[in-house]
Coordinates of C-alpha atoms in Angstrom, one line a residue:
M1 CA 84.1 45.4 -3.7
E2 CA 86.8 42.8 -2.8
V3 CA 88.2 42.7 0.7
P4 CA 91.2 40.4 1.4
V5 CA 91.3 39.3 5.1
V6 CA 94.1 37.9 7.1
V7 CA 93.1 35.9 10.2
L8 CA 95.7 35.2 12.8
D9 CA 95.6 33.3 16.1
T10 CA 97.1 34.5 19.4
H11 CA 100.6 33.3 18.2
G12 CA 100.4 35.3 15.0
K13 CA 99.8 32.2 12.9
P14 CA 97.3 32.1 10.0
V15 CA 93.9 30.5 10.9
V16 CA 92.7 28.2 8.1
G17 CA 89.5 26.3 7.4
L18 CA 87.0 29.1 8.3
K19 CA 83.6 29.3 6.6
R20 CA 81.5 32.1 5.2
D21 CA 79.4 32.2 8.4
D22 CA 82.5 32.9 10.5
F23 CA 82.8 36.4 9.0
E24 CA 80.8 39.6 9.2
L25 CA 81.6 42.5 6.9
L26 CA 80.4 46.0 7.7
Q27 CA 80.5 49.1 5.5
D28 CA 79.8 52.3 7.4
R29 CA 78.5 50.1 10.2
D30 CA 76.0 48.4 8.0
K31 CA 76.3 44.6 7.6
Q32 CA 76.8 43.5 4.0
N33 CA 75.8 40.4 2.2
L34 CA 78.8 38.5 1.0
A35 CA 78.6 37.8 -2.7
V36 CA 81.9 36.0 -2.8
F37 CA 83.8 34.0 -0.1
E38 CA 87.0 32.1 -0.8
E39 CA 89.8 30.7 1.3
I40 CA 93.1 31.4 -0.5
R41 CA 96.0 29.0 0.2
T42 CA 99.0 30.5 -1.4
T43 CA 101.9 28.7 -3.1
K44 CA 105.6 29.5 -3.6
E45 CA 105.2 29.1 -7.4
R46 CA 107.7 31.2 -9.4
V47 CA 106.4 34.3 -11.1
Q48 CA 106.8 33.8 -14.9
Y49 CA 106.4 36.2 -17.8
R50 CA 105.6 34.9 -21.2
P51 CA 108.9 34.7 -23.2
G52 CA 108.5 36.8 -26.3
A53 CA 109.7 35.7 -29.6
P54 CA 112.7 37.6 -31.0
G55 CA 111.6 41.2 -31.6
V56 CA 108.3 40.8 -29.6
Y57 CA 107.9 42.8 -26.3
D58 CA 105.3 41.3 -23.9
N59 CA 103.8 42.1 -20.5
Q60 CA 101.9 38.9 -20.0
V61 CA 102.2 36.8 -16.8
I62 CA 101.9 33.1 -17.3
G63 CA 101.4 30.2 -14.9
S64 CA 98.6 28.9 -12.8
A65 CA 95.8 31.1 -11.4
A66 CA 96.6 30.0 -7.9
G67 CA 97.4 32.7 -5.3
K68 CA 101.1 33.1 -4.9
R69 CA 103.1 34.0 -1.8
L70 CA 104.9 37.1 -2.9
T71 CA 107.0 39.8 -1.2
I72 CA 107.9 43.1 -2.8
I73 CA 110.6 45.1 -1.0
V74 CA 110.8 48.8 -1.8
L75 CA 113.8 50.9 -0.7
D76 CA 112.5 54.5 -0.6
T77 CA 115.6 56.7 -1.0
L78 CA 113.4 59.7 -1.9
N79 CA 112.0 60.1 1.6
T80 CA 114.6 58.4 3.8
A81 CA 117.7 60.0 5.4
F82 CA 120.9 58.7 4.0
P83 CA 122.2 57.2 7.3
D84 CA 118.9 55.4 7.8
Q85 CA 119.1 54.0 4.3
A86 CA 122.5 52.3 5.2
Y87 CA 121.0 50.8 8.4
A88 CA 118.0 49.5 6.5
R89 CA 120.1 47.9 3.9
S90 CA 122.2 46.1 6.5
E91 CA 119.0 44.9 8.3
L92 CA 117.6 43.8 5.0
I93 CA 120.7 41.7 4.2
K94 CA 120.3 40.1 7.6
Y95 CA 116.7 39.3 6.9
L96 CA 117.6 37.8 3.5
S97 CA 120.3 35.7 5.1
R98 CA 117.7 33.7 7.1
E99 CA 116.9 30.2 6.0
V100 CA 113.2 30.7 6.5
I101 CA 112.8 32.7 3.3
Q102 CA 114.5 30.2 1.0
D103 CA 112.4 29.4 -2.0
E104 CA 110.0 32.3 -1.4
P105 CA 109.7 34.8 -4.4
V106 CA 111.0 38.2 -3.4
A107 CA 111.3 41.3 -5.7
L108 CA 113.5 44.3 -4.9
L109 CA 112.7 47.8 -6.1
T110 CA 113.7 51.4 -5.2
I111 CA 112.0 54.8 -5.3
S112 CA 114.3 57.7 -5.8
S113 CA 114.2 61.2 -7.3
G114 CA 114.8 59.5 -10.6
G115 CA 111.7 57.4 -10.3
T116 CA 110.9 53.8 -9.7
R117 CA 113.5 51.1 -10.6
V118 CA 113.5 47.3 -10.4
L119 CA 116.8 46.3 -8.7
H120 CA 115.8 42.6 -9.2
D121 CA 112.6 40.9 -10.3
F122 CA 111.1 38.1 -8.3
T123 CA 113.6 35.5 -7.4
E124 CA 113.7 32.5 -4.9
D125 CA 117.4 32.9 -4.4
P126 CA 118.1 35.5 -1.6
K127 CA 121.8 35.4 -2.3
V128 CA 121.1 37.2 -5.6
L129 CA 119.2 40.0 -3.7
I130 CA 122.0 40.3 -1.1
A131 CA 124.5 40.8 -3.9
V132 CA 122.3 43.5 -5.4
L133 CA 122.0 45.2 -2.1
K134 CA 125.7 45.2 -1.5
R135 CA 126.2 47.0 -4.9
F136 CA 123.4 49.5 -4.2
D137 CA 124.8 52.7 -2.7
G138 CA 121.6 54.6 -2.0
K139 CA 120.7 58.2 -2.8
L140 CA 120.4 61.4 -0.9
P141 CA 116.7 62.2 -0.3
M142 CA 115.3 65.4 -1.9
S143 CA 115.2 67.1 1.5
E144 CA 118.9 66.7 1.9
V145 CA 120.3 67.5 -1.6
V146 CA 121.1 71.1 -0.8
G147 CA 124.0 70.2 1.4
A148 CA 125.2 68.7 4.6
S149 CA 124.6 71.9 6.5
L150 CA 120.9 70.9 6.7
Y151 CA 122.0 68.4 9.4
Q152 CA 123.0 71.3 11.7
S153 CA 120.5 73.0 13.9
L154 CA 121.9 76.4 12.9
Y155 CA 120.2 75.9 9.5
Q156 CA 116.9 74.5 10.6
N157 CA 115.0 77.3 9.0
L158 CA 116.8 76.8 5.7
E159 CA 115.9 73.1 5.8
F160 CA 112.3 73.9 6.5
Q161 CA 112.1 76.2 3.6
H162 CA 113.7 73.6 1.3
Q163 CA 111.3 70.9 2.6
V164 CA 108.4 73.1 1.8
A165 CA 109.6 73.4 -1.8
T166 CA 110.2 69.7 -2.2
L167 CA 107.2 68.4 -0.3
P168 CA 104.6 68.5 -3.1
T169 CA 107.2 66.9 -5.5
R170 CA 107.9 64.1 -3.0
I171 CA 104.3 63.3 -2.3
D172 CA 103.5 63.3 -6.0
A173 CA 106.5 61.1 -6.9
T174 CA 105.9 58.7 -4.0
L175 CA 102.2 58.2 -4.8
Q176 CA 102.9 57.8 -8.5
A177 CA 105.6 55.2 -7.7
L178 CA 103.2 53.2 -5.6
Q179 CA 100.7 53.3 -8.5
H180 CA 103.4 52.2 -10.9
I181 CA 104.3 49.2 -8.7
S182 CA 100.7 48.2 -8.2
Q183 CA 100.0 48.3 -12.0
A184 CA 103.2 46.3 -12.7
F185 CA 102.2 43.4 -10.4
A186 CA 98.4 43.6 -10.9
A187 CA 98.2 40.6 -13.2
I188 CA 99.9 38.3 -10.7
P189 CA 97.3 36.4 -8.7
G190 CA 97.4 36.5 -4.9
R191 CA 97.9 38.9 -2.1
K192 CA 101.2 40.7 -2.3
S193 CA 103.1 42.1 0.7
L194 CA 104.8 45.4 -0.2
I195 CA 107.4 46.2 2.4
W196 CA 107.9 49.9 2.1
I197 CA 111.2 51.0 3.8
S198 CA 110.7 54.7 4.1
G199 CA 110.9 57.8 6.3
G200 CA 107.3 58.4 5.0
I201 CA 105.3 61.3 3.6
P202 CA 102.6 63.4 5.2
F203 CA 99.0 62.5 4.6
Q204 CA 96.4 65.1 3.7
T205 CA 92.8 64.6 2.6
E206 CA 91.4 67.8 3.9
E207 CA 91.3 71.1 2.0
P208 CA 94.9 72.3 1.2
V209 CA 96.4 74.6 3.8
G210 CA 99.0 77.3 3.7
L211 CA 102.7 76.8 3.4
N212 CA 103.6 78.6 6.6
R213 CA 101.5 76.7 9.1
F214 CA 103.3 75.9 12.3
G215 CA 100.4 75.7 14.8
G216 CA 102.7 75.7 17.8
R217 CA 103.7 72.1 17.0
N218 CA 106.9 70.6 15.5
W219 CA 108.0 71.7 12.1
E220 CA 105.1 70.9 9.8
P221 CA 105.6 72.1 6.2
T222 CA 102.5 71.5 4.1
T223 CA 101.4 72.2 0.6
T224 CA 98.7 74.1 -1.1
R225 CA 98.1 71.3 -3.6
D226 CA 95.1 69.1 -3.1
F227 CA 96.3 65.5 -3.3
R228 CA 92.9 63.8 -2.5
L229 CA 92.4 62.5 -6.0
L230 CA 95.9 61.2 -6.3
Y231 CA 95.6 59.5 -2.9
S232 CA 92.3 57.9 -3.9
Q233 CA 93.8 56.7 -7.2
T234 CA 96.7 55.2 -5.3
F235 CA 94.6 53.4 -2.8
Q236 CA 92.4 52.1 -5.6
A237 CA 95.4 50.8 -7.6
L238 CA 96.9 49.1 -4.6
N239 CA 93.7 47.4 -3.6
Q240 CA 92.8 46.3 -7.2
A241 CA 96.2 44.8 -7.5
N242 CA 95.7 43.1 -4.1
V243 CA 98.8 44.7 -2.6
A244 CA 99.0 45.2 1.1
V245 CA 101.5 47.9 2.2
Y246 CA 103.7 47.3 5.2
P247 CA 105.6 50.6 5.9
V248 CA 108.8 50.1 7.9
D249 CA 110.3 53.2 9.5
P250 CA 114.1 52.6 9.4
R251 CA 114.7 55.2 12.1
G252 CA 113.6 52.7 14.7
V253 CA 113.8 53.9 18.3
T254 CA 117.1 55.8 18.2
G255 CA 117.4 56.6 14.5
T256 CA 118.2 60.0 13.2
H257 CA 115.7 62.8 13.5
N258 CA 115.4 65.2 10.7
I259 CA 112.9 68.0 10.8
A260 CA 112.4 67.5 7.0
Y261 CA 109.9 64.8 7.9
S262 CA 106.5 66.3 8.5
N263 CA 104.4 63.9 10.5
P264 CA 105.4 61.1 8.1
R265 CA 104.3 58.3 10.3
A266 CA 100.7 59.4 10.0
G267 CA 100.9 58.9 6.2
M268 CA 102.6 55.5 6.7
Q269 CA 99.9 54.4 9.1
V270 CA 97.2 55.5 6.7
L271 CA 98.7 53.5 3.8
A272 CA 98.9 50.4 6.0
D273 CA 95.3 50.8 7.2
M274 CA 93.9 51.5 3.7
T275 CA 95.5 48.4 2.2
G276 CA 95.2 45.8 5.1
G277 CA 98.9 45.9 6.0
R278 CA 100.7 46.9 9.2
F279 CA 102.9 49.9 10.1
F280 CA 106.1 49.0 11.9
S281 CA 108.1 51.7 13.8
E282 CA 109.9 52.3 17.1
N283 CA 111.8 49.0 16.7
N284 CA 115.5 48.6 15.8
D285 CA 115.1 45.0 14.8
L286 CA 114.2 45.8 11.2
S287 CA 115.0 42.3 10.0
G288 CA 112.4 40.9 12.3
L289 CA 109.8 43.4 11.1
F290 CA 110.6 42.4 7.5
Q291 CA 109.9 38.8 8.4
K292 CA 106.5 39.7 10.1
A293 CA 105.4 41.6 7.0
A294 CA 106.4 38.8 4.6
D295 CA 104.6 36.2 6.7
D296 CA 101.3 38.0 6.2
C297 CA 101.0 37.0 2.6
A298 CA 100.8 33.3 3.4
D299 CA 97.1 32.4 3.5
Y300 CA 94.0 34.6 3.6
Y301 CA 90.3 34.9 2.8
M302 CA 88.7 36.9 0.0
L303 CA 85.4 38.5 0.8
A304 CA 83.4 40.5 -1.7
Y305 CA 80.1 42.4 -1.8
Y306 CA 78.2 44.7 -4.1
L307 CA 78.5 48.4 -3.4
P308 CA 75.3 50.3 -2.8
A309 CA 74.0 52.0 -5.9
D310 CA 73.6 55.3 -4.0
L311 CA 77.1 55.3 -2.6
K312 CA 78.2 58.9 -2.0
P313 CA 81.7 60.2 -2.7
G314 CA 84.1 60.4 0.3
W315 CA 85.4 58.1 2.9
H316 CA 83.7 54.8 3.7
E317 CA 84.6 52.7 6.7
L318 CA 85.1 48.9 6.5
K319 CA 85.2 46.5 9.4
V320 CA 85.6 42.7 9.3
K321 CA 84.7 40.6 12.3
V322 CA 85.5 36.9 12.8
T323 CA 83.9 34.5 15.2
G324 CA 85.8 32.5 17.8
S325 CA 88.1 33.5 20.6
G326 CA 91.8 34.1 20.0
R327 CA 91.3 35.1 16.4
A328 CA 92.1 38.5 14.9
A329 CA 91.0 39.7 11.5
R330 CA 93.0 42.3 9.6
A331 CA 91.7 44.0 6.5
R332 CA 91.8 47.4 5.1
N333 CA 89.7 49.8 7.2
G334 CA 88.0 51.7 4.5
F335 CA 88.1 53.2 1.0
F336 CA 87.7 56.5 -0.7
T337 CA 85.4 57.2 -3.6
V338 CA 85.6 60.3 -5.7
A339 CA 82.7 62.0 -7.5
P340 CA 82.3 60.6 -11.0
P341 CA 83.6 62.9 -13.7
K342 CA 81.1 65.5 -14.9
G343 CA 80.7 65.6 -18.7
E344 CA 82.8 64.3 -21.5
K345 CA 85.6 66.8 -20.9
E346 CA 86.2 65.6 -17.3
V347 CA 86.0 62.0 -18.4
A348 CA 88.6 62.6 -21.1
E349 CA 90.8 64.4 -18.6
R350 CA 90.9 61.6 -16.1
R351 CA 91.6 59.1 -18.9
R352 CA 94.5 61.3 -20.0
L353 CA 95.9 61.5 -16.5
E354 CA 95.9 57.7 -16.2
I355 CA 97.4 57.2 -19.6
D356 CA 100.1 59.8 -18.8
M357 CA 100.9 57.8 -15.6
A358 CA 101.5 54.7 -17.7
L359 CA 103.6 56.6 -20.2
V360 CA 106.0 57.9 -17.6
S361 CA 106.2 54.6 -15.6
P362 CA 109.5 52.7 -16.0
L363 CA 107.6 49.5 -15.3
N364 CA 105.2 47.6 -17.5
Y365 CA 101.5 47.8 -16.6
T366 CA 100.1 44.3 -16.7
S367 CA 96.4 44.3 -16.0
L368 CA 95.7 44.4 -19.8
P369 CA 97.8 41.7 -21.6
I370 CA 99.5 43.1 -24.7
A371 CA 102.5 42.5 -27.0
V372 CA 104.3 44.7 -29.5
R373 CA 106.5 43.9 -32.4
W374 CA 108.1 46.0 -35.1
L375 CA 107.0 45.2 -38.7
G376 CA 110.3 45.2 -40.6
A377 CA 113.1 47.7 -40.7
P378 CA 112.3 51.4 -40.6
S379 CA 112.1 52.8 -44.1
G380 CA 111.9 56.1 -46.0
S381 CA 113.8 58.1 -48.6
G382 CA 114.3 61.3 -46.6
A383 CA 116.0 62.2 -43.4
S384 CA 113.1 60.7 -41.4
K385 CA 112.2 57.0 -41.3
T386 CA 108.9 55.3 -40.8
A387 CA 108.9 52.5 -38.2
R388 CA 105.8 50.3 -38.4
F389 CA 104.5 48.3 -35.5
Q390 CA 101.8 46.0 -34.4
I391 CA 100.1 46.0 -31.0
S392 CA 98.3 42.7 -30.1
V393 CA 95.8 42.6 -27.3
A394 CA 95.5 39.0 -26.0
P395 CA 92.2 37.2 -26.1
S396 CA 92.0 37.4 -22.3
G397 CA 92.2 41.2 -22.6
I398 CA 89.2 41.5 -24.8
F399 CA 86.1 43.1 -23.2
A400 CA 82.8 44.1 -24.7
D401 CA 79.8 45.4 -22.8
E402 CA 77.1 43.0 -23.9
S403 CA 74.4 45.1 -22.1
Q404 CA 75.4 48.0 -24.5
N405 CA 75.2 46.1 -27.7
N406 CA 78.8 44.7 -27.4
A407 CA 80.4 48.1 -26.9
M408 CA 84.2 48.3 -27.0
N409 CA 86.3 51.3 -26.1
L410 CA 90.1 51.3 -26.4
E411 CA 92.8 53.8 -26.3
F412 CA 96.2 53.2 -28.1
V413 CA 99.0 55.5 -27.2
A414 CA 102.8 55.6 -27.7
V415 CA 105.7 57.9 -27.0
V416 CA 109.1 57.7 -28.6
R417 CA 112.0 59.0 -26.5
D418 CA 115.7 59.4 -27.4
G419 CA 118.7 58.6 -25.3
R420 CA 118.2 61.8 -23.2
G421 CA 114.6 61.0 -22.5
K422 CA 113.3 63.7 -24.8
D423 CA 110.0 63.0 -26.6
V424 CA 110.6 62.9 -30.3
D425 CA 107.3 61.5 -31.6
H426 CA 104.0 60.2 -30.3
F427 CA 100.7 59.0 -31.5
G428 CA 97.3 58.3 -30.0
Q429 CA 94.1 56.7 -31.4
H430 CA 90.7 56.2 -29.8
I431 CA 88.8 53.1 -31.0
E432 CA 85.1 52.8 -30.0
G433 CA 82.2 51.0 -31.5
N434 CA 79.7 48.1 -31.3
L435 CA 80.9 44.7 -32.4
K436 CA 78.9 42.1 -34.3
P437 CA 78.5 38.8 -32.3
A438 CA 80.7 36.9 -34.9
I439 CA 83.5 39.5 -34.6
L440 CA 83.4 39.5 -30.8
T441 CA 83.6 35.7 -30.8
R442 CA 86.7 35.8 -33.1
L443 CA 88.4 38.5 -31.0
R444 CA 87.9 36.4 -27.8
Q445 CA 89.5 33.5 -29.6
E446 CA 92.3 35.3 -31.5
G447 CA 92.8 38.7 -29.8
L448 CA 93.0 42.0 -31.5
N449 CA 95.8 43.4 -33.7
Y450 CA 96.3 47.2 -34.2
N451 CA 98.9 48.5 -36.7
N452 CA 100.4 52.0 -36.9
A453 CA 103.7 53.7 -37.3
V454 CA 106.0 56.4 -35.8
V455 CA 108.4 58.7 -37.7
V456 CA 111.9 59.4 -36.5
T457 CA 115.4 60.3 -37.7
P458 CA 118.2 57.8 -37.4
G459 CA 119.2 57.0 -33.8
D460 CA 118.5 54.7 -30.8
Y461 CA 115.1 55.1 -29.1
Q462 CA 112.9 53.7 -26.4
V463 CA 109.2 53.5 -27.3
R464 CA 106.6 53.2 -24.5
F465 CA 103.3 51.7 -25.8
V466 CA 100.1 51.9 -23.7
V467 CA 96.7 50.4 -24.3
R468 CA 93.8 51.3 -22.0
D469 CA 90.3 49.7 -21.9
N470 CA 88.1 52.7 -21.1
L471 CA 85.2 50.5 -20.0
T472 CA 87.1 48.5 -17.4
G473 CA 90.0 50.9 -16.7
R474 CA 92.5 48.0 -17.3
T475 CA 95.8 49.2 -18.7
G476 CA 98.7 47.4 -20.4
S477 CA 102.1 48.8 -21.4
V478 CA 105.4 47.6 -22.7
L479 CA 108.7 49.3 -23.6
A480 CA 110.2 48.4 -27.0
P481 CA 113.7 49.6 -28.1
L482 CA 113.9 51.0 -31.7
K483 CA 117.1 51.4 -33.7
V484 CA 116.8 53.5 -36.8
Q485 CA 119.8 53.6 -39.3

């Protein structure tokens, strides 16, 4: 279990030069033996993706393995009132105009009812991001799309009913978006600060409750769906990708109040606590909050220990202590574990869910490095044409369990979608077996190539390819355009 730790002094500056003995890590109040201790000094090195040859579609990150100082800014229009979106954008432009962020890689994304979208990949030029923000007009959140009348107190009950209907969709879409973002940046080394500008979502890990629960408190629409597994998967994805979430509530102290938000700050606080970030609210100086969040990804320490073999499913508390006065350690405060799947059917179902997540993501998953190329022009004598392709898994993506006689277990999946987003063809193949030592050596040197084909009628398509290593859980994906004449 890896636990990134930020240590700050009384002035909020990173404390460097600490040693292993300066730290104490506790899980469920029991002291753990540190198997790994490393001080990470980050760089402002540019994030680079391997340039593919013509007709080759690649997800591989290149460059040094040094930890990078990276900030990911996410505008959440799905859960944020429209007036608050405008204020957040103006404050974000103010933050990006500061000289202090020059030469620091920043990426800009958005979450909306249409999914996750990259407005601009990592760039060291804030002027480019400012230009993008000025063109971005925002979206009405799902809780407001039924009309402006929801802002009027006369229609509060209507708004509550609408929020009840959209709440499960918003929670599901938001958590999936955070997983997609985690997977997209998983291959980039270093601790990433994700500034999540959002009105937030409720947080539930208890048994699902009824839709009409008021409890004598403020409006609290809830859902009968149990999101515990999805929350657990989201926290796991964020932590494995070394992403710390910094939720920023754009409503500030005097921002708009909309009953469509059901205790959202609790959910924002949980996301921060579970990833080692900080939750910022009740402050109208959003640009200053953005700066504080970005500063946190400068330098940090990586602690790691082995989980107990008898670890039970559920919540497990983490606490990191650091010696010396005037020092404060911040790390995630715990983690969820879920019961392992029971039987092959449940194992297959969880794999399918993870692959489905990769298939619907608009972002490339990067933890497993792959490349795709089309093998010649689509051909065939009838109305349908056969388009042949090759998926290449890079040598660094090859894994075999040597304790299980060099076992390998891979899933290859693809979906072909037309211009309207409709699935028109798909394929999937499971490859499992034990490799001879000579073959494993060659694969680790040259990588693995997998050939197959899809069959479609003439037209323009987008094909999402996904490869999952079922032994490690690492997943890679790319999107390849296909034109059939």
